[in-house]
Short mmCIF file of C-alpha atoms in Angstrom, two decimals:
data_model
loop_
_atom_site.label_atom_id
_atom_site.label_comp_id
_atom_site.label_asym_id
_atom_site.label_seq_id
_atom_site.Cartn_x
_atom_site.Cartn_y
_atom_site.Cartn_z
CA UNK X 1 0.00 0.00 0.00
CA UNK X 2 1.29 3.45 -0.92
CA UNK X 3 2.02 5.78 1.99
CA UNK X 4 -0.32 8.80 1.51
CA UNK X 5 2.00 10.99 3.60
CA UNK X 6 5.21 10.33 1.76
CA UNK X 7 7.65 13.23 1.84
CA UNK X 8 7.10 14.12 -1.81
CA UNK X 9 3.37 14.76 -1.23
CA UNK X 10 4.16 17.00 1.72
CA UNK X 11 6.81 18.86 -0.32
CA UNK X 12 4.33 19.37 -3.17
CA UNK X 13 1.75 20.82 -0.76
CA UNK X 14 4.37 23.10 0.81
CA UNK X 15 5.58 24.21 -2.62
CA UNK X 16 2.24 26.02 -3.03
CA UNK X 17 2.75 27.94 0.22
CA UNK X 18 4.63 30.85 -1.35
CA UNK X 19 3.65 33.54 1.15
CA UNK X 20 5.10 34.03 4.62
CA UNK X 21 3.25 35.01 7.75
CA UNK X 22 3.38 35.51 11.46
CA UNK X 23 0.81 33.87 13.73
CA UNK X 24 0.24 35.47 17.10
CA UNK X 25 -1.81 34.40 20.12
CA UNK X 26 -3.41 36.79 22.60
CA UNK X 27 -1.40 36.63 25.82
CA UNK X 28 -3.01 39.38 27.86
CA UNK X 29 -3.94 43.01 27.71
CA UNK X 30 -2.80 46.40 28.89
CA UNK X 31 -4.99 49.21 30.16
CA UNK X 32 -4.15 52.85 29.53
CA UNK X 33 -4.16 54.56 32.95
CA UNK X 34 -5.57 57.80 31.52
CA UNK X 35 -8.16 56.67 28.97
CA UNK X 36 -8.78 53.17 30.39
CA UNK X 37 -8.53 51.88 26.83
CA UNK X 38 -7.81 48.14 26.77
CA UNK X 39 -5.23 46.95 24.25
CA UNK X 40 -4.56 43.22 23.75
CA UNK X 41 -1.00 41.89 23.86
CA UNK X 42 0.18 38.99 21.67
CA UNK X 43 2.97 36.41 21.59
CA UNK X 44 4.32 35.16 18.25
CA UNK X 45 3.77 31.39 17.97
CA UNK X 46 4.80 30.86 14.33
CA UNK X 47 6.70 32.56 11.55
CA UNK X 48 6.88 30.78 8.23
CA UNK X 49 5.09 29.55 5.12
CA UNK X 50 1.38 30.00 4.46
CA UNK X 51 -1.07 29.88 1.59
CA UNK X 52 -4.15 32.07 1.96
CA UNK X 53 -7.22 30.88 0.09
CA UNK X 54 -10.50 32.75 -0.46
CA UNK X 55 -13.55 31.27 -2.10
CA UNK X 56 -17.34 31.11 -2.10
CA UNK X 57 -18.82 34.50 -1.29
CA UNK X 58 -22.06 34.12 0.65
CA UNK X 59 -24.70 36.43 2.08
CA UNK X 60 -25.01 36.72 5.85
CA UNK X 61 -27.74 38.49 7.82
CA UNK X 62 -26.32 40.74 10.53
CA UNK X 63 -28.57 40.68 13.57
CA UNK X 64 -27.44 43.98 15.03
CA UNK X 65 -27.99 46.09 11.93
CA UNK X 66 -30.67 44.00 10.24
CA UNK X 67 -28.94 44.17 6.86
CA UNK X 68 -27.35 41.64 4.52
CA UNK X 69 -23.65 41.75 3.78
CA UNK X 70 -21.41 39.55 1.65
CA UNK X 71 -18.61 37.69 3.39
CA UNK X 72 -15.85 35.63 1.82
CA UNK X 73 -15.02 32.23 3.20
CA UNK X 74 -11.26 32.13 3.65
CA UNK X 75 -8.71 29.64 4.87
CA UNK X 76 -5.04 29.62 5.80
CA UNK X 77 -2.93 26.61 4.84
CA UNK X 78 0.11 25.77 6.98
CA UNK X 79 2.73 23.00 6.69
CA UNK X 80 1.83 19.82 8.56
CA UNK X 81 3.31 19.89 12.06
CA UNK X 82 4.26 23.57 11.88
CA UNK X 83 1.99 24.77 14.66
CA UNK X 84 -1.17 24.13 16.66
CA UNK X 85 -3.62 26.99 16.11
CA UNK X 86 -6.66 27.80 18.23
CA UNK X 87 -9.61 30.12 17.60
CA UNK X 88 -8.58 33.73 18.14
CA UNK X 89 -5.01 33.36 16.88
CA UNK X 90 -4.15 36.04 14.32
CA UNK X 91 -2.33 35.34 11.04
CA UNK X 92 -0.68 38.32 9.33
CA UNK X 93 0.87 37.98 5.88
CA UNK X 94 4.39 39.44 5.94
CA UNK X 95 5.47 38.67 2.35
CA UNK X 96 3.47 37.65 -0.71
CA UNK X 97 3.56 37.48 -4.49
CA UNK X 98 0.42 39.64 -4.26
CA UNK X 99 1.42 43.02 -2.76
CA UNK X 100 -2.19 43.65 -1.62
CA UNK X 101 -1.92 40.69 0.79
CA UNK X 102 1.04 42.07 2.75
CA UNK X 103 0.13 43.36 6.24
CA UNK X 104 -3.43 41.97 6.05
CA UNK X 105 -4.59 40.01 9.08
CA UNK X 106 -7.14 37.27 9.64
CA UNK X 107 -8.47 35.82 12.86
CA UNK X 108 -8.36 32.00 12.99
CA UNK X 109 -11.84 30.62 13.70
CA UNK X 110 -11.14 26.92 14.27
CA UNK X 111 -8.58 24.69 15.90
CA UNK X 112 -6.31 22.99 13.38
CA UNK X 113 -8.21 20.14 11.74
CA UNK X 114 -7.29 16.67 12.86
CA UNK X 115 -6.75 14.55 9.78
CA UNK X 116 -4.67 11.39 9.54
CA UNK X 117 -3.61 11.95 5.92
CA UNK X 118 -3.20 15.74 5.95
CA UNK X 119 -0.76 17.30 3.51
CA UNK X 120 -1.44 20.75 5.03
CA UNK X 121 -3.28 22.20 8.00
CA UNK X 122 -6.21 24.09 6.45
CA UNK X 123 -8.06 26.31 8.90
CA UNK X 124 -10.90 28.76 8.42
CA UNK X 125 -10.19 32.43 9.05
CA UNK X 126 -12.16 35.69 9.11
CA UNK X 127 -10.79 39.03 7.95
CA UNK X 128 -9.55 40.79 11.06
CA UNK X 129 -11.60 43.96 11.27
CA UNK X 130 -12.03 45.80 14.53
CA UNK X 131 -9.81 44.70 17.41
CA UNK X 132 -6.24 45.96 17.00
CA UNK X 133 -3.52 43.36 16.63
#
């Protein structure tokens, strides 16, 4: 039986990860003594290869405003074994073939998927709008 996780399959998957990123995890927060503004603090948990993927626009009803908006489903692909992400981690593209991707951030919305024959960790992300990172 052929090994589905042979090194050449993993190398081929990684060869598509042409962008680089930093993944940070919230580690605490600081409070401004004058304005009482709360600012989150983050620790870097990964720096390395990534492939960002966006597909399938879909309409979502916002409860607070009562209006429909279009959201893109997006995912971040990481090398197998590179890191263990959790919801709330933030991935920021630091270098890309697409200059519009650089410095954009997404919030990871799921723990890395458990998959016996994974050639990449593919996790869903949401565009990071709002909370500073």
